[in-house]
PDB file of C-alpha atoms in Angstrom:
ATOM      1  CA  MET A   9      85.598 177.456  84.483  1.00 39.00           C
ATOM      2  CA  SER A  10      88.617 175.407  83.390  1.00 52.00           C
ATOM      3  CA  ALA A  11      89.125 171.770  84.353  1.00 57.00           C
ATOM      4  CA  ASP A  12      92.140 172.897  86.401  1.00 69.00           C
ATOM      5  CA  ALA A  13      90.052 175.408  88.327  1.00 65.00           C
ATOM      6  CA  ASP A  14      87.447 172.712  88.985  1.00 88.00           C
ATOM      7  CA  ILE A  15      89.880 170.239  90.487  1.00 94.00           C
ATOM      8  CA  CYS A  16      91.802 172.918  92.405  1.00 94.00           C
ATOM      9  CA  SER A  17      88.632 173.888  94.289  1.00 95.00           C
ATOM     10  CA  LEU A  18      87.877 170.387  95.578  1.00 96.00           C
ATOM     11  CA  GLY A  19      88.468 169.252  99.139  1.00 96.00           C
ATOM     12  CA  ARG A  20      89.476 171.468 102.044  1.00 96.00           C
ATOM     13  CA  PRO A  21      92.712 173.477 102.456  1.00 97.00           C
ATOM     14  CA  THR A  22      95.270 171.559 104.521  1.00 97.00           C
ATOM     15  CA  PHE A  23      98.633 173.244 103.849  1.00 97.00           C
ATOM     16  CA  HIS A  24     100.151 176.406 102.314  1.00 98.00           C
ATOM     17  CA  ALA A  25     103.717 177.224 101.294  1.00 96.00           C
ATOM     18  CA  ARG A  26     105.759 179.024  98.652  1.00 96.00           C
ATOM     19  CA  VAL A  27     108.697 178.112  96.430  1.00 93.00           C
ATOM     20  CA  GLU A  28     112.025 179.328  97.854  1.00 93.00           C
ATOM     21  CA  ALA A  29     115.262 179.741  95.881  1.00 89.00           C
ATOM     22  CA  TRP A  30     117.159 177.117  97.904  1.00 91.00           C
ATOM     23  CA  GLN A  31     114.406 174.566  97.208  1.00 88.00           C
ATOM     24  CA  CYS A  32     114.926 174.566  93.424  1.00 89.00           C
ATOM     25  CA  ASP A  33     117.005 171.919  91.631  1.00 81.00           C
ATOM     26  CA  HIS A  34     119.205 171.540  88.560  1.00 76.00           C
ATOM     27  CA  ASN A  35     116.175 172.218  86.341  1.00 74.00           C
ATOM     28  CA  ASP A  36     115.501 175.536  88.153  1.00 81.00           C
ATOM     29  CA  HIS A  37     112.118 174.313  89.386  1.00 84.00           C
ATOM     30  CA  TRP A  38     110.825 173.116  92.742  1.00 88.00           C
ATOM     31  CA  ASN A  39     112.561 169.911  93.749  1.00 85.00           C
ATOM     32  CA  VAL A  40     110.295 166.878  94.180  1.00 86.00           C
ATOM     33  CA  ARG A  41     111.237 166.508  97.850  1.00 90.00           C
ATOM     34  CA  ASN A  42     109.325 169.732  98.564  1.00 92.00           C
ATOM     35  CA  TYR A  43     106.137 168.351  97.035  1.00 93.00           C
ATOM     36  CA  MET A  44     106.618 165.279  99.223  1.00 92.00           C
ATOM     37  CA  ARG A  45     107.066 167.480 102.295  1.00 94.00           C
ATOM     38  CA  CYS A  46     103.890 169.466 101.561  1.00 96.00           C
ATOM     39  CA  PHE A  47     101.808 166.350 101.038  1.00 96.00           C
ATOM     40  CA  ASP A  48     103.198 164.781 104.197  1.00 93.00           C
ATOM     41  CA  GLN A  49     102.428 167.939 106.181  1.00 95.00           C
ATOM     42  CA  ALA A  50      98.899 167.979 104.761  1.00 95.00           C
ATOM     43  CA  SER A  51      98.397 164.366 105.876  1.00 93.00           C
ATOM     44  CA  HIS A  52      99.540 165.230 109.402  1.00 92.00           C
ATOM     45  CA  VAL A  53      97.265 168.296 109.413  1.00 94.00           C
ATOM     46  CA  VAL A  54      94.286 166.084 108.540  1.00 93.00           C
ATOM     47  CA  ALA A  55      95.261 163.756 111.382  1.00 90.00           C
ATOM     48  CA  GLY A  56      95.473 166.756 113.703  1.00 91.00           C
ATOM     49  CA  ILE A  57      92.026 167.970 112.649  1.00 92.00           C
ATOM     50  CA  ALA A  58      90.703 164.486 113.411  1.00 89.00           C
ATOM     51  CA  GLY A  59      92.358 164.574 116.836  1.00 88.00           C
ATOM     52  CA  THR A  60      94.670 161.654 116.211  1.00 84.00           C
ATOM     53  CA  ALA A  61      98.149 160.905 114.880  1.00 79.00           C
ATOM     54  CA  LEU A  62      99.175 159.708 111.441  1.00 78.00           C
ATOM     55  CA  ALA A  63     100.375 156.137 111.800  1.00 70.00           C
ATOM     56  CA  THR A  64     103.659 155.432 110.021  1.00 64.00           C
ATOM     57  CA  GLU A  65     103.914 151.723 110.723  1.00 64.00           C
ATOM     58  CA  GLY A  66     103.200 148.738 108.517  1.00 66.00           C
ATOM     59  CA  GLY A  67     103.343 150.178 105.005  1.00 73.00           C
ATOM     60  CA  LEU A  68     102.064 153.732 104.542  1.00 83.00           C
ATOM     61  CA  ALA A  69     102.263 154.638 100.853  1.00 88.00           C
ATOM     62  CA  GLN A  70     102.233 158.104  99.313  1.00 91.00           C
ATOM     63  CA  HIS A  71     101.746 157.976  95.542  1.00 93.00           C
ATOM     64  CA  THR A  72     102.649 161.302  93.899  1.00 94.00           C
ATOM     65  CA  ARG A  73     102.179 162.568  90.349  1.00 94.00           C
ATOM     66  CA  TYR A  74     103.766 165.773  89.020  1.00 91.00           C
ATOM     67  CA  HIS A  75     101.810 167.764  86.451  1.00 91.00           C
ATOM     68  CA  ARG A  76     103.415 171.233  86.153  1.00 90.00           C
ATOM     69  CA  GLU A  77     106.704 172.814  87.129  1.00 87.00           C
ATOM     70  CA  LEU A  78     106.700 175.373  89.941  1.00 91.00           C
ATOM     71  CA  LEU A  79     109.195 178.228  89.855  1.00 89.00           C
ATOM     72  CA  LEU A  80     110.602 180.693  92.379  1.00 90.00           C
ATOM     73  CA  THR A  81     108.075 182.458  94.696  1.00 93.00           C
ATOM     74  CA  ALA A  82     105.074 180.478  93.430  1.00 92.00           C
ATOM     75  CA  ALA A  83     102.307 180.379  96.042  1.00 96.00           C
ATOM     76  CA  VAL A  84     101.342 176.820  96.946  1.00 96.00           C
ATOM     77  CA  GLU A  85      98.060 175.446  98.292  1.00 97.00           C
ATOM     78  CA  VAL A  86      97.243 171.840  99.161  1.00 98.00           C
ATOM     79  CA  ARG A  87      93.590 170.779  99.381  1.00 98.00           C
ATOM     80  CA  SER A  88      92.583 167.333 100.601  1.00 96.00           C
ATOM     81  CA  ALA A  89      89.653 164.971 100.191  1.00 96.00           C
ATOM     82  CA  VAL A  90      88.777 161.263 100.275  1.00 95.00           C
ATOM     83  CA  LEU A  91      88.167 159.073  97.234  1.00 95.00           C
ATOM     84  CA  ALA A  92      84.581 157.868  97.413  1.00 94.00           C
ATOM     85  CA  ASP A  93      84.772 155.185  94.719  1.00 94.00           C
ATOM     86  CA  GLY A  94      87.016 153.363  92.273  1.00 92.00           C
ATOM     87  CA  ASP A  95      89.997 151.078  92.780  1.00 90.00           C
ATOM     88  CA  HIS A  96      91.460 153.345  95.473  1.00 91.00           C
ATOM     89  CA  ALA A  97      88.254 154.154  97.373  1.00 91.00           C
ATOM     90  CA  GLY A  98      89.024 155.360 100.900  1.00 90.00           C
ATOM     91  CA  ALA A  99      92.433 156.810 100.000  1.00 91.00           C
ATOM     92  CA  MET A 100      93.245 160.367 101.019  1.00 94.00           C
ATOM     93  CA  VAL A 101      93.859 162.539  97.952  1.00 96.00           C
ATOM     94  CA  HIS A 102      95.920 165.750  98.034  1.00 97.00           C
ATOM     95  CA  LEU A 103      95.722 168.372  95.271  1.00 98.00           C
ATOM     96  CA  LEU A 104      98.615 170.839  95.120  1.00 97.00           C
ATOM     97  CA  SER A 105      98.086 173.943  93.020  1.00 97.00           C
ATOM     98  CA  SER A 106      99.424 177.427  92.397  1.00 95.00           C
ATOM     99  CA  GLY A 107      97.417 180.279  90.900  1.00 93.00           C
ATOM    100  CA  GLY A 108      94.514 177.964  90.140  1.00 93.00           C
ATOM    101  CA  ARG A 109      96.650 175.541  88.139  1.00 95.00           C
ATOM    102  CA  LEU A 110      97.228 171.971  89.269  1.00 96.00           C
ATOM    103  CA  SER A 111     100.913 171.196  89.852  1.00 94.00           C
ATOM    104  CA  ALA A 112     100.994 167.847  91.684  1.00 95.00           C
ATOM    105  CA  THR A 113      98.717 165.267  93.280  1.00 97.00           C
ATOM    106  CA  ALA A 114      99.116 162.525  95.855  1.00 95.00           C
ATOM    107  CA  LEU A 115      97.208 159.528  97.165  1.00 94.00           C
ATOM    108  CA  LEU A 116      97.817 158.292 100.706  1.00 91.00           C
ATOM    109  CA  GLN A 117      97.012 154.651 101.384  1.00 84.00           C
ATOM    110  CA  PRO A 118      95.620 153.329 103.576  1.00 78.00           C
ATOM    111  CA  GLY A 119      93.353 156.357 103.944  1.00 70.00           C
ATOM    112  CA  LEU A 120      93.445 156.332 107.767  1.00 68.00           C
ATOM    113  CA  VAL A 121      91.932 159.468 109.384  1.00 69.00           C
ATOM    114  CA  THR A 122      89.602 160.565 106.591  1.00 70.00           C
ATOM    115  CA  ASP A 123      86.225 161.195 108.271  1.00 83.00           C
ATOM    116  CA  VAL A 124      86.962 164.939 108.530  1.00 91.00           C
ATOM    117  CA  LEU A 125      87.406 165.368 104.768  1.00 94.00           C
ATOM    118  CA  PRO A 126      84.842 165.793 101.989  1.00 95.00           C
ATOM    119  CA  ARG A 127      84.440 162.920  99.554  1.00 95.00           C
ATOM    120  CA  VAL A 128      85.150 163.179  95.835  1.00 96.00           C
ATOM    121  CA  SER A 129      84.673 160.773  92.956  1.00 96.00           C
ATOM    122  CA  ALA A 130      87.635 159.134  91.287  1.00 95.00           C
ATOM    123  CA  ASP A 131      86.520 160.675  88.006  1.00 96.00           C
ATOM    124  CA  ALA A 132      86.729 164.205  89.496  1.00 96.00           C
ATOM    125  CA  VAL A 133      90.368 163.698  90.489  1.00 96.00           C
ATOM    126  CA  ARG A 134      91.458 161.478  87.602  1.00 95.00           C
ATOM    127  CA  PRO A 135      94.876 163.235  87.259  1.00 94.00           C
ATOM    128  CA  ALA A 136      95.742 161.969  90.755  1.00 94.00           C
ATOM    129  CA  LEU A 137      95.214 158.299  89.919  1.00 93.00           C
ATOM    130  CA  PRO A 138      98.267 156.073  89.341  1.00 89.00           C
ATOM    131  CA  ARG A 139      99.371 155.780  85.759  1.00 85.00           C
ATOM    132  CA  GLY A 140     102.835 154.345  85.040  1.00 75.00           C
ATOM    133  CA  VAL A 141     103.489 153.173  88.615  1.00 81.00           C
ATOM    134  CA  ASP A 142     101.313 150.714  90.544  1.00 77.00           C
ATOM    135  CA  GLY A 143      99.387 152.661  93.200  1.00 72.00           C
ATOM    136  CA  ARG A 144      99.287 149.911  95.820  1.00 76.00           C
ATOM    137  CA  PRO A 145     101.720 150.065  98.777  1.00 76.00           C
ATOM    138  CA  HIS A 146     104.890 148.018  98.332  1.00 78.00           C
ATOM    139  CA  ALA A 147     104.905 144.608  99.978  1.00 74.00           C
ATOM    140  CA  MET A 148     107.896 144.161 102.246  1.00 67.00           C
ATOM    141  CA  ALA A 149     108.717 140.849 100.547  1.00 52.00           C
ATOM    142  CA  ALA A 150     109.067 142.590  97.184  1.00 52.00           C
ATOM    143  CA  VAL A 151     111.845 144.877  98.388  1.00 55.00           C
ATOM    144  CA  ALA A 152     113.752 142.629 100.792  1.00 51.00           C
ATOM    145  CA  ALA A 153     116.551 141.980  98.306  1.00 56.00           C
ATOM    146  CA  ALA A 154     117.940 143.759  95.281  1.00 56.00           C
ATOM    147  CA  GLY A 155     120.261 141.243  93.692  1.00 62.00           C
ATOM    148  CA  ASP A 156     123.634 142.651  92.659  1.00 68.00           C
ATOM    149  CA  ALA A 157     122.733 146.345  93.000  1.00 76.00           C
ATOM    150  CA  GLN A 158     125.496 148.284  94.739  1.00 85.00           C
ATOM    151  CA  VAL A 159     124.909 149.373  98.328  1.00 90.00           C
ATOM    152  CA  ILE A 160     124.920 153.175  98.674  1.00 94.00           C
ATOM    153  CA  GLU A 161     125.975 154.660 102.025  1.00 96.00           C
ATOM    154  CA  HIS A 162     123.749 157.513 103.296  1.00 97.00           C
ATOM    155  CA  GLY A 163     125.288 158.026 106.732  1.00 97.00           C
ATOM    156  CA  PHE A 164     123.422 158.585 109.978  1.00 98.00           C
ATOM    157  CA  VAL A 165     120.069 160.304 110.418  1.00 98.00           C
ATOM    158  CA  GLN A 166     120.716 163.620 112.168  1.00 98.00           C
ATOM    159  CA  PRO A 167     118.484 165.240 114.830  1.00 98.00           C
ATOM    160  CA  HIS A 168     117.689 168.213 112.578  1.00 97.00           C
ATOM    161  CA  GLU A 169     116.214 165.812 109.974  1.00 97.00           C
ATOM    162  CA  LEU A 170     113.418 164.608 112.264  1.00 96.00           C
ATOM    163  CA  ASP A 171     109.799 165.668 112.001  1.00 93.00           C
ATOM    164  CA  HIS A 172     107.476 166.302 114.928  1.00 91.00           C
ATOM    165  CA  THR A 173     106.908 162.543 115.392  1.00 89.00           C
ATOM    166  CA  GLY A 174     110.609 161.885 116.058  1.00 92.00           C
ATOM    167  CA  SER A 175     111.170 160.065 112.760  1.00 92.00           C
ATOM    168  CA  ILE A 176     113.143 161.247 109.728  1.00 94.00           C
ATOM    169  CA  ALA A 177     111.021 163.630 107.640  1.00 93.00           C
ATOM    170  CA  ILE A 178     109.912 162.279 104.258  1.00 92.00           C
ATOM    171  CA  ASP A 179     111.709 165.056 102.352  1.00 93.00           C
ATOM    172  CA  CYS A 180     114.989 164.067 104.031  1.00 95.00           C
ATOM    173  CA  LEU A 181     114.421 160.470 102.973  1.00 95.00           C
ATOM    174  CA  MET A 182     113.594 161.736  99.482  1.00 93.00           C
ATOM    175  CA  GLY A 183     116.911 163.609  99.469  1.00 94.00           C
ATOM    176  CA  ARG A 184     118.643 160.264  99.876  1.00 96.00           C
ATOM    177  CA  VAL A 185     116.552 158.808  97.069  1.00 95.00           C
ATOM    178  CA  ALA A 186     117.660 161.679  94.822  1.00 92.00           C
ATOM    179  CA  ALA A 187     121.313 161.094  95.738  1.00 94.00           C
ATOM    180  CA  ALA A 188     120.984 157.395  94.917  1.00 95.00           C
ATOM    181  CA  THR A 189     119.303 158.212  91.598  1.00 93.00           C
ATOM    182  CA  ASN A 190     122.163 160.523  90.714  1.00 92.00           C
ATOM    183  CA  PHE A 191     124.731 157.885  91.665  1.00 93.00           C
ATOM    184  CA  LEU A 192     123.047 155.233  89.523  1.00 92.00           C
ATOM    185  CA  LEU A 193     122.527 157.432  86.453  1.00 90.00           C
ATOM    186  CA  HIS A 194     126.064 158.789  86.538  1.00 91.00           C
ATOM    187  CA  GLY A 195     127.379 155.227  86.759  1.00 89.00           C
ATOM    188  CA  ILE A 196     125.335 154.274  83.703  1.00 88.00           C
ATOM    189  CA  GLY A 197     126.733 157.257  81.799  1.00 90.00           C
ATOM    190  CA  PHE A 198     123.696 159.543  81.931  1.00 88.00           C
ATOM    191  CA  ASP A 199     125.770 162.283  83.558  1.00 87.00           C
ATOM    192  CA  PRO A 200     126.032 166.091  83.071  1.00 86.00           C
ATOM    193  CA  ASP A 201     128.427 165.731  80.140  1.00 89.00           C
ATOM    194  CA  PHE A 202     126.072 163.334  78.334  1.00 87.00           C
ATOM    195  CA  MET A 203     123.018 165.508  79.037  1.00 86.00           C
ATOM    196  CA  LYS A 204     124.787 168.660  77.846  1.00 88.00           C
ATOM    197  CA  ALA A 205     126.057 166.983  74.691  1.00 88.00           C
ATOM    198  CA  HIS A 206     122.579 165.688  73.798  1.00 87.00           C
ATOM    199  CA  GLY A 207     120.497 168.632  75.078  1.00 88.00           C
ATOM    200  CA  LEU A 208     118.641 166.448  77.587  1.00 88.00           C
ATOM    201  CA  THR A 209     117.632 166.422  81.222  1.00 86.00           C
ATOM    202  CA  ARG A 210     115.483 164.177  83.421  1.00 86.00           C
ATOM    203  CA  MET A 211     112.336 164.978  85.392  1.00 83.00           C
ATOM    204  CA  GLY A 212     110.255 162.967  87.827  1.00 83.00           C
ATOM    205  CA  VAL A 213     106.637 162.406  86.794  1.00 88.00           C
ATOM    206  CA  GLU A 214     105.435 159.856  89.336  1.00 92.00           C
ATOM    207  CA  THR A 215     106.670 158.509  92.683  1.00 92.00           C
ATOM    208  CA  LYS A 216     105.388 155.803  95.007  1.00 92.00           C
ATOM    209  CA  PHE A 217     106.978 156.057  98.458  1.00 92.00           C
ATOM    210  CA  THR A 218     106.136 153.364 101.025  1.00 91.00           C
ATOM    211  CA  ARG A 219     107.372 153.735 104.599  1.00 90.00           C
ATOM    212  CA  PHE A 220     107.471 150.633 106.784  1.00 89.00           C
ATOM    213  CA  GLY A 221     108.153 152.299 110.137  1.00 86.00           C
ATOM    214  CA  ARG A 222     109.761 155.120 112.085  1.00 88.00           C
ATOM    215  CA  VAL A 223     113.430 155.995 111.508  1.00 93.00           C
ATOM    216  CA  PRO A 224     114.896 157.830 114.518  1.00 95.00           C
ATOM    217  CA  ALA A 225     118.058 159.926 114.784  1.00 97.00           C
ATOM    218  CA  GLY A 226     121.219 157.855 114.875  1.00 97.00           C
ATOM    219  CA  THR A 227     119.989 155.311 112.308  1.00 97.00           C
ATOM    220  CA  ARG A 228     122.644 154.474 109.732  1.00 97.00           C
ATOM    221  CA  LEU A 229     120.906 154.286 106.362  1.00 97.00           C
ATOM    222  CA  GLY A 230     121.889 152.609 103.139  1.00 95.00           C
ATOM    223  CA  SER A 231     120.076 151.946  99.890  1.00 94.00           C
ATOM    224  CA  GLN A 232     120.103 150.059  96.634  1.00 92.00           C
ATOM    225  CA  VAL A 233     118.641 151.311  93.367  1.00 92.00           C
ATOM    226  CA  TRP A 234     118.235 149.816  89.922  1.00 90.00           C
ATOM    227  CA  VAL A 235     116.373 150.389  86.652  1.00 88.00           C
ATOM    228  CA  ALA A 236     113.344 148.179  87.185  1.00 86.00           C
ATOM    229  CA  SER A 237     111.225 148.813  84.085  1.00 83.00           C
ATOM    230  CA  GLY A 238     110.404 151.406  81.470  1.00 81.00           C
ATOM    231  CA  GLY A 239     108.943 152.363  78.136  1.00 83.00           C
ATOM    232  CA  ALA A 240     109.848 154.394  75.083  1.00 84.00           C
ATOM    233  CA  ARG A 241     109.844 157.694  76.987  1.00 84.00           C
ATOM    234  CA  TYR A 242     110.190 156.799  80.661  1.00 87.00           C
ATOM    235  CA  VAL A 243     112.137 154.637  83.082  1.00 89.00           C
ATOM    236  CA  VAL A 244     111.131 153.398  86.531  1.00 90.00           C
ATOM    237  CA  LEU A 245     113.816 153.185  89.200  1.00 92.00           C
ATOM    238  CA  ARG A 246     113.256 150.991  92.274  1.00 91.00           C
ATOM    239  CA  HIS A 247     114.852 152.092  95.546  1.00 92.00           C
ATOM    240  CA  ARG A 248     115.253 150.002  98.686  1.00 91.00           C
ATOM    241  CA  LEU A 249     116.266 151.982 101.795  1.00 93.00           C
ATOM    242  CA  PHE A 250     117.364 150.055 104.847  1.00 93.00           C
ATOM    243  CA  GLU A 251     118.986 150.318 108.245  1.00 93.00           C
ATOM    244  CA  PHE A 252     122.433 148.703 108.310  1.00 92.00           C
ATOM    245  CA  GLY A 253     122.040 145.568 110.389  1.00 88.00           C
ATOM    246  CA  GLY A 254     118.297 146.160 110.513  1.00 88.00           C
ATOM    247  CA  PRO A 255     115.108 146.192 108.446  1.00 88.00           C
ATOM    248  CA  VAL A 256     114.054 147.789 105.189  1.00 89.00           C
ATOM    249  CA  VAL A 257     112.587 151.173 106.193  1.00 92.00           C
ATOM    250  CA  ALA A 258     111.192 152.374 102.850  1.00 92.00           C
ATOM    251  CA  ALA A 259     110.746 151.457  99.201  1.00 92.00           C
ATOM    252  CA  VAL A 260     110.365 153.896  96.331  1.00 93.00           C
ATOM    253  CA  ASP A 261     109.340 153.530  92.701  1.00 92.00           C
ATOM    254  CA  GLN A 262     110.418 156.622  90.784  1.00 92.00           C
ATOM    255  CA  SER A 263     109.215 157.210  87.216  1.00 91.00           C
ATOM    256  CA  LEU A 264     111.441 159.567  85.220  1.00 90.00           C
ATOM    257  CA  VAL A 265     110.976 161.048  81.769  1.00 89.00           C
ATOM    258  CA  ILE A 266     113.802 162.260  79.579  1.00 88.00           C
ATOM    259  CA  VAL A 267     113.180 165.847  78.499  1.00 88.00           C
ATOM    260  CA  ASP A 268     114.491 167.711  75.458  1.00 88.00           C
ATOM    261  CA  LEU A 269     115.822 171.006  76.831  1.00 84.00           C
ATOM    262  CA  ALA A 270     114.956 172.900  73.648  1.00 85.00           C
ATOM    263  CA  THR A 271     111.267 171.940  73.670  1.00 85.00           C
ATOM    264  CA  ARG A 272     110.786 171.096  77.407  1.00 82.00           C
ATOM    265  CA  ARG A 273     108.943 167.997  76.232  1.00 85.00           C
ATOM    266  CA  ALA A 274     109.498 164.299  76.836  1.00 85.00           C
ATOM    267  CA  THR A 275     111.636 162.502  74.289  1.00 88.00           C
ATOM    268  CA  ASP A 276     112.854 158.942  73.700  1.00 86.00           C
ATOM    269  CA  VAL A 277     114.859 157.255  76.442  1.00 88.00           C
ATOM    270  CA  PRO A 278     118.540 156.970  75.401  1.00 85.00           C
ATOM    271  CA  SER A 279     119.819 153.470  74.780  1.00 84.00           C
ATOM    272  CA  ILE A 280     122.226 153.660  77.747  1.00 82.00           C
ATOM    273  CA  LEU A 281     119.187 153.761  80.047  1.00 85.00           C
ATOM    274  CA  ARG A 282     117.142 151.170  78.157  1.00 78.00           C
ATOM    275  CA  ASP A 283     120.081 148.782  78.212  1.00 78.00           C
ATOM    276  CA  ALA A 284     120.406 149.158  82.005  1.00 76.00           C
ATOM    277  CA  GLU A 285     116.934 147.745  82.714  1.00 70.00           C
ATOM    278  CA  THR A 286     117.104 144.698  84.981  1.00 64.00           C
ATOM    279  CA  GLY A 287     113.427 143.773  85.193  1.00 51.00           C
ATOM    280  CA  THR A 288     113.783 143.293  88.944  1.00 44.00           C
ATOM    281  CA  ALA A 289     110.640 145.232  89.961  1.00 38.00           C
ATOM    282  CA  GLN A 290     107.960 143.252  91.800  1.00 36.00           C
TER     283      GLN A 290
END
């Protein structure tokens, strides 16, 4: 049995879906917001099995890693367990696969309603552990200000964007993160013309998304985003989403790799992105 098959059989099934055409992005694969939605649904399903509700107050962090692209009509299964040991012991771990191949993983911290799930060792789910992005929830103090980063207007949360708890669904928040990412990268010069000329694209490989509370319909949202850190082949963007005249509602660290379209493999980060790093991440 392959290592993929081993990890894909852990835990208990908590959500199923499939890849739809309208859910695919500029790279013709499943957009990251759909992974976020599936993991969020799985977390709520676990809460439902436990006979409680998933608390969304006080810093609930979902740390996601992306391992394989998913294409149109792929069947999706999420299985869930609890980490029994290691630095993130007690966290809920979600394993998203298709056809017996691991596609994405997520850790939810704090673990919350986890008594109904089987326990797994950290070593058994090593691909789910944080790598380039710190796995701990953001501290509110670390995202309360973003220096000179431009404020991006996201408009008002609409009723159709709410989940069953009455708060904006995580995939709708992630849509705003994606829009802010696009705005920042285009401003830097990493736009469609540049990518076409150099045969490049960008792909998310890791995301930490911390929610600090509920966001009801009628909330006017804004955000700031900047290049916080990076390496030879990746950059980390920090997002701060807030209510105008109100609190910070979420913080996101988004690790992106630059991909050579000819090889579909990561390549060196262009200088226009390296030069944009501010070092503001906390």
